[in-house]
XYZ file of C-alpha atoms in Angstrom:
740
model
C 148.869 6.370 77.681
C 150.845 5.214 80.699
C 153.993 5.670 78.622
C 153.898 9.379 79.346
C 154.071 8.880 83.072
C 157.624 7.590 83.398
C 158.883 10.760 81.690
C 156.751 12.819 84.059
C 158.392 11.228 87.135
C 160.015 13.879 89.330
C 163.803 13.628 89.287
C 164.074 13.333 93.066
C 162.597 9.834 92.871
C 165.531 8.600 90.803
C 168.415 10.874 91.759
C 167.961 11.771 95.396
C 166.849 15.091 96.814
C 170.097 17.067 96.788
C 170.949 16.500 93.106
C 167.319 17.007 92.054
C 167.197 20.292 93.973
C 170.287 21.655 92.200
C 168.904 20.535 88.830
C 165.588 22.262 89.498
C 167.060 25.498 90.845
C 170.019 25.988 88.548
C 169.182 24.122 85.325
C 165.376 24.270 85.424
C 165.157 20.464 85.088
C 162.312 18.907 87.090
C 161.236 15.639 85.472
C 162.851 12.629 83.812
C 161.690 14.042 80.470
C 163.373 17.387 81.173
C 166.692 15.649 81.830
C 166.386 13.450 78.732
C 165.973 16.638 76.709
C 169.005 18.274 78.359
C 171.331 17.424 75.477
C 175.139 17.489 75.511
C 176.535 20.779 74.256
C 179.382 18.987 72.495
C 181.459 15.799 72.670
C 185.135 15.425 73.489
C 187.122 12.410 72.345
C 188.902 10.484 75.056
C 192.593 11.242 74.789
C 192.026 14.283 72.604
C 192.594 17.647 74.290
C 190.293 20.677 74.111
C 191.636 23.751 72.292
C 192.360 26.151 75.139
C 193.088 29.215 73.034
C 189.491 30.113 72.176
C 187.582 29.553 75.417
C 184.769 32.086 75.951
C 185.252 34.520 78.855
C 182.762 34.524 81.725
C 181.222 31.220 80.701
C 181.088 27.949 82.551
C 183.234 25.538 80.494
C 184.346 21.915 80.643
C 187.706 21.043 79.076
C 189.834 17.952 78.670
C 193.481 18.913 79.186
C 196.870 17.800 80.440
C 198.713 19.133 83.485
C 201.965 20.873 82.482
C 203.079 21.951 85.948
C 201.773 22.720 89.440
C 203.233 24.826 92.235
C 202.163 26.054 95.670
C 202.713 29.769 96.388
C 202.290 31.513 99.723
C 201.029 35.037 100.367
C 200.134 37.182 103.429
C 203.551 36.434 104.979
C 203.096 32.711 104.573
C 199.613 32.601 106.140
C 197.777 32.027 102.858
C 198.413 29.265 100.315
C 197.589 29.182 96.649
C 198.029 26.277 94.219
C 198.645 27.289 90.603
C 198.334 24.591 87.963
C 199.108 25.176 84.283
C 197.132 23.105 81.759
C 198.148 22.615 78.166
C 196.512 21.306 75.018
C 199.700 21.439 72.982
C 198.887 24.887 71.556
C 197.522 27.081 74.332
C 197.758 27.228 78.116
C 195.243 27.787 80.860
C 195.929 28.609 84.479
C 194.005 26.952 87.349
C 194.084 28.359 90.863
C 193.032 26.799 94.162
C 193.073 28.648 97.513
C 193.299 27.866 101.213
C 192.435 24.408 102.499
C 191.366 23.369 99.012
C 194.955 23.025 97.744
C 196.034 19.680 99.245
C 193.972 17.158 97.261
C 194.592 18.735 93.818
C 198.269 19.140 94.684
C 198.526 15.379 95.249
C 196.463 14.458 92.177
C 197.241 17.000 89.473
C 200.744 15.854 88.662
C 202.506 16.893 85.433
C 201.426 14.609 82.576
C 198.030 13.627 84.101
C 194.928 14.068 81.980
C 191.560 15.163 83.375
C 188.283 16.930 82.684
C 188.109 20.356 84.344
C 184.992 22.497 84.826
C 184.760 26.117 85.943
C 184.169 29.703 84.887
C 186.731 31.359 82.633
C 188.029 34.720 83.848
C 191.041 36.917 83.119
C 193.533 37.652 85.877
C 196.695 39.650 85.185
C 195.953 39.323 81.441
C 195.963 35.499 81.612
C 192.943 33.225 81.170
C 192.210 31.281 84.346
C 189.728 28.965 86.076
C 189.438 29.614 89.820
C 188.645 26.538 91.976
C 187.527 24.306 89.118
C 186.097 20.844 89.761
C 187.890 18.042 87.934
C 187.683 14.347 87.111
C 190.865 12.416 86.368
C 190.674 10.462 83.125
C 193.841 8.396 83.453
C 193.760 7.860 87.201
C 196.426 5.535 88.535
C 194.241 4.634 91.495
C 192.165 1.672 90.224
C 188.844 2.627 91.894
C 188.942 6.165 90.654
C 189.904 5.054 87.188
C 187.146 2.503 86.924
C 184.549 5.079 87.958
C 185.802 7.529 85.347
C 185.893 4.809 82.710
C 182.423 3.472 83.594
C 180.917 6.903 83.289
C 182.505 7.390 79.903
C 182.802 3.922 78.480
C 182.502 5.293 74.945
C 185.241 7.083 73.092
C 183.040 10.190 72.987
C 182.638 12.081 76.245
C 179.390 14.074 76.310
C 179.891 17.596 77.684
C 176.612 18.864 79.171
C 175.508 22.459 79.743
C 176.425 22.607 83.424
C 176.507 25.045 86.311
C 178.836 25.816 89.166
C 176.944 23.518 91.539
C 176.804 20.524 89.203
C 179.520 19.690 86.694
C 179.126 17.936 83.383
C 180.237 14.465 84.500
C 177.762 14.430 87.411
C 174.999 15.320 84.959
C 176.224 12.451 82.748
C 175.805 10.021 85.681
C 172.295 11.339 86.330
C 171.428 10.849 82.649
C 172.588 7.218 82.916
C 170.028 6.724 85.667
C 167.106 8.026 83.578
C 168.142 6.746 80.149
C 166.067 3.521 80.370
C 162.914 5.705 80.468
C 163.695 6.961 76.954
C 161.828 4.003 75.485
C 158.564 5.476 76.845
C 159.010 8.782 74.990
C 155.858 9.817 73.120
C 156.680 10.412 69.467
C 155.136 13.663 68.205
C 155.839 13.108 64.497
C 152.989 11.564 62.484
C 154.137 8.131 61.239
C 153.811 9.114 57.560
C 156.075 12.119 58.085
C 158.608 10.122 60.117
C 158.862 7.351 57.560
C 158.708 9.711 54.599
C 161.751 11.587 55.857
C 163.577 8.501 57.087
C 163.948 9.641 60.714
C 165.333 7.535 63.572
C 162.596 6.624 66.128
C 162.574 9.004 69.105
C 163.756 6.563 71.856
C 166.734 5.602 69.701
C 167.516 9.272 68.961
C 167.582 10.046 72.699
C 169.907 7.115 73.336
C 172.240 8.163 70.536
C 172.402 11.815 71.554
C 173.405 10.987 75.135
C 175.604 7.922 74.561
C 176.832 7.965 70.958
C 179.206 5.265 69.766
C 180.234 7.249 66.690
C 179.990 10.776 65.289
C 177.370 9.434 62.848
C 175.147 8.535 65.824
C 175.278 12.163 66.944
C 174.321 13.484 63.495
C 171.453 11.005 63.277
C 170.081 11.955 66.651
C 170.455 15.678 66.040
C 168.649 15.567 62.714
C 165.704 13.855 64.384
C 165.574 15.970 67.569
C 165.885 19.238 65.645
C 162.942 18.269 63.505
C 160.820 17.480 66.551
C 161.454 20.903 68.015
C 160.914 22.810 64.798
C 157.792 20.832 63.962
C 156.078 21.032 67.358
C 156.774 24.759 67.549
C 155.486 25.353 64.026
C 152.325 23.322 64.717
C 151.684 25.492 67.785
C 152.139 28.639 65.691
C 150.092 27.292 62.765
C 147.229 26.544 65.166
C 147.404 30.063 66.538
C 147.383 31.545 63.020
C 144.476 29.264 62.095
C 142.504 30.346 65.180
C 143.166 33.994 64.300
C 141.840 33.551 60.771
C 138.598 32.208 62.250
C 137.975 35.451 64.158
C 135.648 38.037 62.613
C 136.806 41.631 62.086
C 135.297 44.709 60.516
C 136.849 45.287 57.105
C 138.318 48.810 56.960
C 138.520 49.631 53.260
C 140.367 52.687 52.008
C 137.986 55.607 51.352
C 138.879 58.190 48.660
C 139.002 61.945 49.463
C 139.312 61.382 53.200
C 141.898 62.172 55.835
C 144.504 59.921 54.225
C 144.332 61.659 50.851
C 144.393 65.097 52.506
C 147.429 64.040 54.542
C 149.287 62.697 51.496
C 148.552 65.827 49.507
C 150.474 67.913 52.031
C 153.509 65.617 52.426
C 156.692 67.521 51.494
C 158.392 64.337 50.167
C 157.501 61.200 48.271
C 157.335 57.824 49.983
C 160.058 55.262 49.254
C 159.202 52.271 47.080
C 159.441 50.086 50.184
C 156.955 52.244 52.095
C 154.497 52.071 49.173
C 154.842 48.289 48.904
C 154.398 47.641 52.633
C 151.475 50.089 52.838
C 149.730 48.171 50.069
C 150.155 44.860 51.978
C 148.637 46.537 55.044
C 145.728 48.159 53.161
C 144.926 44.771 51.576
C 144.882 43.114 55.032
C 142.699 45.860 56.508
C 140.134 45.322 53.764
C 139.450 41.701 54.800
C 136.927 40.444 57.345
C 139.537 38.684 59.491
C 141.903 40.582 61.747
C 145.246 41.529 60.227
C 148.233 40.184 62.189
C 151.280 41.739 60.614
C 154.836 42.334 61.808
C 156.486 45.377 60.266
C 160.219 45.304 60.725
C 162.350 48.099 59.464
C 165.786 49.497 60.017
C 166.164 52.351 62.442
C 164.855 55.388 60.556
C 163.348 53.504 57.619
C 160.045 55.324 58.049
C 157.925 52.758 59.921
C 156.005 55.491 61.765
C 154.904 56.962 58.439
C 153.602 53.568 57.270
C 151.795 53.040 60.586
C 150.262 56.524 60.426
C 148.900 55.914 56.914
C 147.278 52.694 58.172
C 145.755 54.556 61.146
C 144.371 57.305 58.906
C 142.853 54.737 56.535
C 141.038 53.144 59.501
C 139.773 56.529 60.753
C 138.473 57.252 57.221
C 136.615 53.933 57.359
C 134.876 54.966 60.587
C 137.129 53.227 63.123
C 139.642 54.340 65.738
C 143.334 53.502 65.917
C 145.470 53.036 69.031
C 149.250 53.085 69.107
C 150.921 51.391 72.049
C 154.481 52.442 72.981
C 156.733 50.787 75.588
C 157.709 53.977 77.483
C 156.217 57.385 78.246
C 159.132 59.146 76.535
C 158.393 57.202 73.379
C 154.625 57.728 73.565
C 155.174 61.485 73.917
C 157.666 61.418 71.073
C 155.231 59.566 68.762
C 152.411 61.922 69.737
C 154.571 64.941 68.992
C 155.853 63.677 65.639
C 152.405 62.467 64.474
C 150.646 65.744 65.355
C 153.465 67.654 63.632
C 153.196 65.492 60.497
C 149.396 65.887 60.402
C 149.287 69.619 61.180
C 145.728 71.003 61.203
C 144.387 67.525 60.302
C 145.169 66.510 63.912
C 142.839 69.198 65.265
C 139.470 67.924 64.087
C 136.630 69.721 65.862
C 138.930 72.448 67.207
C 139.061 76.055 66.046
C 141.461 76.372 63.132
C 141.356 72.604 62.670
C 140.428 70.929 59.434
C 136.840 69.841 58.891
C 138.249 66.565 57.607
C 140.544 66.204 60.651
C 140.350 64.087 63.764
C 141.652 64.465 67.297
C 144.956 62.803 68.167
C 145.146 62.243 71.937
C 147.899 61.092 74.273
C 147.167 58.794 77.220
C 149.896 57.957 79.737
C 149.931 56.980 83.410
C 151.398 60.246 84.636
C 148.899 62.651 83.030
C 146.961 65.015 85.268
C 143.402 63.951 86.163
C 141.680 66.619 84.042
C 143.677 65.909 80.866
C 143.143 62.191 81.384
C 139.377 62.626 81.828
C 139.205 64.633 78.606
C 141.253 62.028 76.685
C 139.001 59.192 77.940
C 135.918 61.186 76.943
C 137.299 61.835 73.441
C 137.874 58.110 73.015
C 134.464 56.936 74.144
C 132.606 59.504 71.989
C 134.787 58.780 68.966
C 135.892 62.432 68.816
C 139.507 61.173 68.914
C 140.287 58.974 65.942
C 143.845 58.270 67.056
C 145.182 57.627 70.552
C 148.836 57.150 71.423
C 149.788 55.802 74.807
C 151.614 53.412 77.091
C 150.242 50.458 79.088
C 147.757 52.986 80.458
C 145.673 52.288 77.319
C 145.055 48.745 78.511
C 143.452 49.719 81.817
C 139.841 48.779 82.467
C 138.664 52.388 82.494
C 139.643 52.990 78.864
C 136.664 52.582 76.489
C 136.635 53.115 72.723
C 133.825 54.155 70.416
C 134.947 51.638 67.738
C 138.528 50.357 67.948
C 139.608 49.207 64.488
C 143.423 49.004 64.567
C 146.070 48.482 67.225
C 149.672 49.412 66.376
C 152.219 48.026 68.833
C 155.681 49.581 68.775
C 158.616 47.362 69.796
C 156.474 44.244 70.304
C 159.021 42.248 72.242
C 158.286 44.364 75.276
C 154.609 43.396 75.277
C 153.143 40.088 76.253
C 150.213 38.503 74.535
C 148.002 39.101 77.597
C 148.423 42.818 76.997
C 147.793 42.422 73.284
C 144.601 40.530 74.099
C 143.487 43.053 76.717
C 143.680 45.789 74.122
C 142.004 43.600 71.526
C 139.056 42.950 73.819
C 138.290 46.688 73.746
C 137.010 46.463 70.176
C 133.401 45.513 69.334
C 135.145 42.665 67.541
C 138.862 41.923 67.348
C 140.715 44.911 65.863
C 143.427 44.591 63.210
C 146.941 44.363 64.634
C 150.178 45.852 63.314
C 153.326 45.131 65.294
C 156.448 47.224 64.606
C 160.045 46.536 65.529
C 163.300 48.267 64.666
C 165.259 45.203 65.749
C 166.046 43.495 62.447
C 165.048 39.857 62.755
C 166.500 37.144 60.508
C 163.824 35.307 58.541
C 164.137 32.113 60.584
C 163.632 33.962 63.844
C 160.620 35.731 62.401
C 159.278 32.253 61.547
C 159.787 30.961 65.083
C 159.454 33.860 67.480
C 156.884 35.874 65.521
C 155.503 32.852 63.728
C 151.904 33.877 64.320
C 152.368 37.100 62.339
C 152.785 37.771 58.630
C 155.987 39.731 58.024
C 156.709 42.919 56.056
C 160.203 44.367 55.815
C 161.242 47.975 55.177
C 164.882 47.884 54.191
C 165.461 51.156 52.321
C 166.417 54.306 54.186
C 164.466 57.420 53.177
C 166.376 60.027 51.152
C 168.331 62.539 53.187
C 169.655 60.134 55.848
C 173.417 60.376 56.330
C 176.052 57.671 56.837
C 177.298 57.004 60.371
C 180.981 56.311 61.079
C 181.524 54.004 64.081
C 184.754 53.371 66.013
C 185.732 51.364 69.091
C 187.572 53.435 71.722
C 189.739 51.141 73.930
C 189.705 53.277 77.090
C 191.903 50.973 79.174
C 194.698 50.288 76.673
C 194.705 53.785 75.118
C 193.364 56.479 77.480
C 194.373 59.225 75.013
C 191.758 57.812 72.590
C 189.048 58.651 75.152
C 190.399 62.192 75.530
C 190.246 62.517 71.738
C 186.627 61.249 71.771
C 185.577 64.162 74.008
C 187.451 66.563 71.719
C 185.439 65.218 68.788
C 182.186 65.830 70.715
C 183.263 69.423 71.434
C 184.095 69.900 67.723
C 180.630 68.692 66.679
C 179.039 71.178 69.100
C 181.291 73.953 67.791
C 179.981 73.203 64.298
C 176.437 73.802 65.524
C 175.488 70.189 66.231
C 174.563 68.186 69.363
C 175.643 64.917 70.955
C 174.397 62.035 73.095
C 176.433 60.241 75.769
C 174.858 56.919 76.811
C 175.621 55.072 80.078
C 174.340 51.690 81.307
C 173.280 52.937 84.750
C 171.564 55.949 86.341
C 173.798 55.975 89.420
C 171.996 57.048 92.563
C 171.972 55.406 95.949
C 168.568 53.783 95.608
C 169.835 51.839 92.659
C 173.122 50.960 94.352
C 171.361 49.440 97.344
C 169.216 47.187 95.212
C 169.443 45.837 91.709
C 172.581 45.707 89.659
C 174.772 47.953 91.753
C 174.067 45.965 94.899
C 174.824 42.645 93.290
C 178.007 43.980 91.797
C 179.180 45.254 95.162
C 178.671 41.823 96.702
C 180.456 40.090 93.868
C 183.378 42.371 94.460
C 183.718 41.332 98.111
C 183.580 37.668 97.348
C 186.547 37.730 95.004
C 189.465 39.582 96.585
C 191.844 38.018 94.068
C 190.057 39.543 91.134
C 192.035 42.689 90.602
C 189.035 45.025 90.298
C 187.591 43.157 87.302
C 184.057 43.826 88.506
C 183.623 47.581 88.786
C 179.992 48.705 88.506
C 178.921 50.007 85.078
C 179.388 53.733 84.470
C 176.485 55.920 85.519
C 174.706 58.895 83.930
C 174.902 61.182 86.968
C 178.634 60.596 87.552
C 179.634 60.968 83.888
C 177.536 64.138 83.488
C 179.286 65.694 86.518
C 182.723 64.689 85.201
C 182.005 66.170 81.758
C 180.611 69.439 83.151
C 183.692 69.852 85.318
C 186.219 68.638 82.756
C 186.296 67.680 79.080
C 183.065 69.504 78.146
C 183.041 72.394 80.624
C 181.452 75.460 79.088
C 178.896 73.373 77.141
C 175.306 72.856 78.196
C 175.206 69.237 79.506
C 171.862 67.747 80.705
C 170.760 64.294 81.906
C 167.811 62.081 80.922
C 166.867 58.804 82.606
C 163.878 56.658 83.475
C 163.569 57.786 87.078
C 162.949 61.455 86.296
C 159.425 62.852 86.513
C 157.720 62.587 83.078
C 157.297 66.380 82.817
C 160.978 66.820 83.569
C 161.900 64.226 80.914
C 159.651 65.889 78.396
C 161.120 69.293 79.179
C 164.720 68.058 78.692
C 163.757 66.308 75.443
C 162.013 69.431 74.134
C 165.013 71.654 74.928
C 167.384 69.150 73.352
C 165.183 68.977 70.237
C 165.094 72.790 70.129
C 168.909 72.918 70.239
C 169.165 74.579 73.694
C 171.087 71.591 75.144
C 174.468 70.663 73.604
C 175.063 67.255 75.156
C 172.470 64.845 76.535
C 173.836 62.222 78.967
C 171.224 59.474 79.091
C 170.404 55.845 79.761
C 168.855 53.716 77.004
C 165.570 55.657 77.320
C 166.724 57.247 74.053
C 167.132 53.837 72.401
C 163.953 53.884 70.353
C 162.208 56.577 68.446
C 163.917 59.724 69.717
C 164.368 61.938 66.667
C 166.666 64.978 66.748
C 168.151 65.491 63.252
C 170.720 67.982 64.563
C 172.328 65.391 66.888
C 175.367 64.047 65.028
C 177.596 62.370 67.643
C 177.040 59.613 70.168
C 179.491 58.267 72.744
C 178.417 54.970 74.348
C 180.227 54.359 77.656
C 180.885 50.728 78.712
C 179.558 49.758 75.298
C 180.403 46.102 75.966
C 177.582 46.034 78.543
C 174.955 46.429 75.793
C 173.757 43.848 73.293
C 174.468 44.109 69.569
C 170.886 45.048 68.611
C 170.762 47.630 71.364
C 173.983 49.285 70.185
C 172.598 49.353 66.649
C 169.359 50.938 67.912
C 171.234 53.561 69.906
C 173.505 54.422 67.006
C 170.416 55.013 64.863
C 169.685 58.152 66.900
C 172.478 60.061 65.082
C 172.937 60.827 61.391
C 169.194 61.535 61.099
C 169.750 64.844 59.302
C 171.946 65.984 56.436
C 175.226 65.976 58.443
C 177.133 62.670 58.796
C 176.882 60.832 62.117
C 179.638 59.614 64.434
C 179.289 56.811 66.989
C 182.107 56.038 69.463
C 181.925 52.754 71.399
C 183.977 53.185 74.578
C 185.055 49.970 76.294
C 187.572 48.652 78.793
C 187.056 45.084 77.568
C 190.144 42.980 76.974
C 191.219 43.071 73.311
C 190.844 39.303 72.859
C 187.459 39.091 74.586
C 184.160 38.173 72.871
C 182.812 41.542 74.097
C 185.410 43.408 72.037
C 184.718 41.187 69.022
C 181.045 42.151 69.314
C 181.885 45.862 69.359
C 184.170 45.543 66.333
C 181.331 43.821 64.465
C 178.963 46.694 65.268
C 181.582 49.243 64.181
C 182.170 47.369 60.934
C 178.636 47.365 59.495
C 175.483 49.475 59.468
C 173.387 46.572 58.182
C 170.996 45.630 60.967
C 170.167 42.231 59.462
C 173.853 41.330 59.301
C 174.245 42.429 62.930
C 171.216 40.455 64.063
C 172.851 37.357 62.570
C 176.080 38.052 64.467
C 174.061 38.715 67.607
C 172.258 35.390 67.295
C 175.430 33.448 66.651
C 176.876 34.838 69.854
C 173.889 34.297 72.092
C 171.868 31.279 73.140
C 168.890 30.824 70.834
C 166.306 31.176 73.575
C 167.781 34.576 74.092
C 166.718 35.797 70.661
C 165.279 39.022 71.964
C 166.714 39.273 75.411
C 164.959 36.190 76.723
C 167.694 35.558 79.309
C 166.537 38.593 81.259
C 163.068 37.214 81.817
C 164.330 33.869 83.027
C 161.829 31.942 80.916
C 163.473 28.921 79.450
C 163.464 28.560 75.714
C 161.816 25.497 74.309
C 164.572 25.288 71.717
C 167.342 23.008 72.902
C 168.760 21.439 69.786
C 167.571 23.753 67.062
C 169.827 26.674 66.280
C 167.613 29.281 64.745
C 170.451 30.675 62.685
C 171.751 27.488 60.998
C 168.591 25.476 60.606
C 166.682 27.626 58.174
C 165.797 24.650 55.915
C 164.546 22.561 58.833
C 162.374 25.405 60.131
C 160.972 26.238 56.698
C 160.205 22.569 55.923
C 158.650 22.017 59.352
C 156.513 25.096 58.862
C 155.168 23.750 55.565
C 154.329 20.346 57.063
C 152.727 22.008 60.096
C 150.528 24.284 57.989
C 149.307 21.331 55.913
C 148.538 19.211 58.986
C 146.667 21.997 60.798
C 144.676 22.906 57.669
C 143.552 19.264 57.327
C 142.926 18.644 61.042
C 142.832 21.878 63.116
C 142.085 20.066 66.385
C 144.689 17.323 65.675
C 142.016 14.712 66.415
C 143.787 12.122 64.291
C 147.154 12.781 65.986
C 146.743 12.193 69.738
C 150.511 11.858 70.345
C 151.180 15.230 68.767
C 148.399 16.708 70.923
C 150.012 15.268 74.074
C 153.440 16.689 73.220
C 151.945 20.084 72.298
C 150.130 20.274 75.603
C 153.442 19.685 77.376
C 155.274 22.271 75.271
C 152.572 24.860 75.678
C 152.298 24.736 79.400
C 152.003 28.214 80.829
C 155.660 29.135 80.835
C 156.450 28.154 77.273
C 153.270 29.728 76.029
C 154.525 32.975 77.515
C 157.867 32.435 75.829
C 156.172 32.115 72.454
C 154.035 35.148 73.056
C 156.615 37.507 74.394
C 158.974 36.448 71.642
C-alpha cells in the first residue's frame, strides 16, 4: 500500500518550513492529503469581476475587481499617510486602505483601470465597506515578469478561490496546491468498485485534479459530485458501524409493568398528553422492551413536553426494577429538572418516606456543589436502589457514584456531552443501559443523519395546549435609540400587569473576566486598530445593565441578577424567588437558555442579540409565553442594517418554527459548525458536502453504507475503505462525530 504514503508526506518537505507552518497553524493542514482535500470555495472567471455589493462582513474574502481611483491622504498634521483605493465591479464599490510605509508600492501599482485579485477582511468604517491592508495580485500586469507569474498560476480561465487566512492568501495556496497535485494519482479510493461504476463516478485522482484545476464548469460539477459522495459515504459507513456495534451489545429488557408507578403517575395527571407525546412514548417503550440498548434522540421544540416523555420512560424503567439517571449540562438545569419532576410526581417521589406513596420511589439530586452529608445520603440511596431516579450534572459520572441497577440514561442537551462521558455513565450499569438523548435545538433531518447518525430519531413538534404565541421584534438601538427606551417601557408595563421579565446579556462583566477571556481579547483588538471608530466595544454585561436599569428605566422594580459564577445556593435562591414572583426582572446570562420554566414571565429583552446564534436566540425566546399570557421578545442590536447579523435577527423575529430557523442557521454557518463546532476548534470532516443542500446524497450514502456494513461488518473485503476510515476516524474526527 505504498500509495498511501505520498499523501501522508508532511507539507514541509514539499513547500518549505515557513509556508507549512502557516498552513498547520492557521488552516489545520499538515500533510499532502490534507492540502489536496482543501478545496476551492468558489471559482472566479478571468476578466469577470466579483459582485462587491453582497460581501459578508467580518469574513476573509478574495475578490477580482478593477481600480476606479486611488489617492493619498495625510493625517496627524502631515505625519501620517493613508492610501485610499476605490474598487468597482460595475455595480458596487469597495474601499481599500493602506497605512504608513505600506502605501508606496500599491500607490505605484494600483492605477485606475488595473485589474487584480484582492484578499482581506471586510469591515465597515464610516458606514462604508472596506478592506484594510489587503494583499493583492495583479491580473493584467504590464510588467512582463509579474504578468507571467500571475498567468502561470492561473493558466485556466477559472481562478480557484481557496478558503484562506490573513497570513496566507488564496493565490499562494493555489501555488502550493500546484506543488502537491502530482500526488493526487496515489489517492486511495474509498468507494467499492461496484458502487463507483454503478453510479458512474469519476475516479478519485481525476476528481481531485478537476476540482483544483478545472478547465470548464462541467469539470467542477463532476468533481464535486464525486467528492461529496466520498464524504457522505465514509461518514455514513463510520456511523453504520457504530450503530451495528451498538446492536450487538446486550441490555436488560425493561418491559412496561401494569399497575406500577407509571400508571399511578398517569392517573393523577391534570391534563392529557398530546398525540405526539403518546407516539414518541410508544417508540421509546418499544425500544426499552428489547434486549439491545436503546439509542434514541428525542428532539422537540422548546416547551413541547420532552421532560414529560423522558419522565414516563424513567418511571417505566423503575417499574421494571431498574434505575434511571438524568444528566443535565448545568447545575441550574439539574436543580430545575429535579424540582419540576418532584412536583409532577408529588407523593410518588417520596417512596419510603413518611407520607410518601407505597408505590413511590426516591428522586435524588446529585451535583458537584452539594454539602458532604447530602451527597453521602444521595450516593447511599443510589447504591441500595432506594432511589429509582437520580438527576445530576457531570458529578454523576465520577468514580465514586455506584448504582444498584442502572437501566436508563437520559441526557439533556446532548451536544454538550462527549461520548467519553456517555460511555463513563454507561459503564456504571451491570450491562449497557438504554440511552435517551434530548435536545431542544431543532435539527434538520440531514444533520440528524450525519451528526447524530448513531441514534434513532423521534421528533415532538406539537406544542402542548395552553402555550401562548410569542411576538418578536428587532430593536435597532444605534439607529433608533427611542426604540430602546420604548422597550424598557414595555417591560415596565408587563410588570404592572402582574407579569415578570428576563433581560439577557452576553457577558457577566467583572474584572476577572475582563482580564482573561473575551473581554481581554476585545481590549487588545481595540488597541490594534485605532482607525476603527469604536467598532469593537465589548459585549454588554449583566452587572452593568442591572445597575443601569435599577438606577434608570426600571427604578422602583425588583431587579436581580443570575449568572454562572454565582454560588449554586445563591443561584437557586434567585431562581426560586423569581419563580415565586418576588423578583420582577431577572438580568441573566444564557444560564437561563434551557429548561428554566416560569409561566408568569412574559417579556424578554436580549441585549447585543447579534452576538448569539440563531438556535440560541430561539432557545432563549422559548423561556417566555409559557403560561396563558402572550409572550414578547425584543432583540436589541447595534448591528448595521445591511449586515448578515441583522438579517439573522430579522429571520428569528419572523418565525417561531425552530426547524425553519435551524435551516437558516445552517445556511449561514459553516457545516462543521452545525452545533457550535467552531468554538471547540475541532475541524469538521465535511469539506465539500453541505449538509443542508445534499439531502439526497446523504440519504443514498446512508442506504449504501447500511447494506455494506450489514454484509461485511469488519469491511474485510474492502481494504481501501478500511484505510480511509482509519484516517477519517483518527482521534480528533472521532471526537467531532461524538460531540456532534
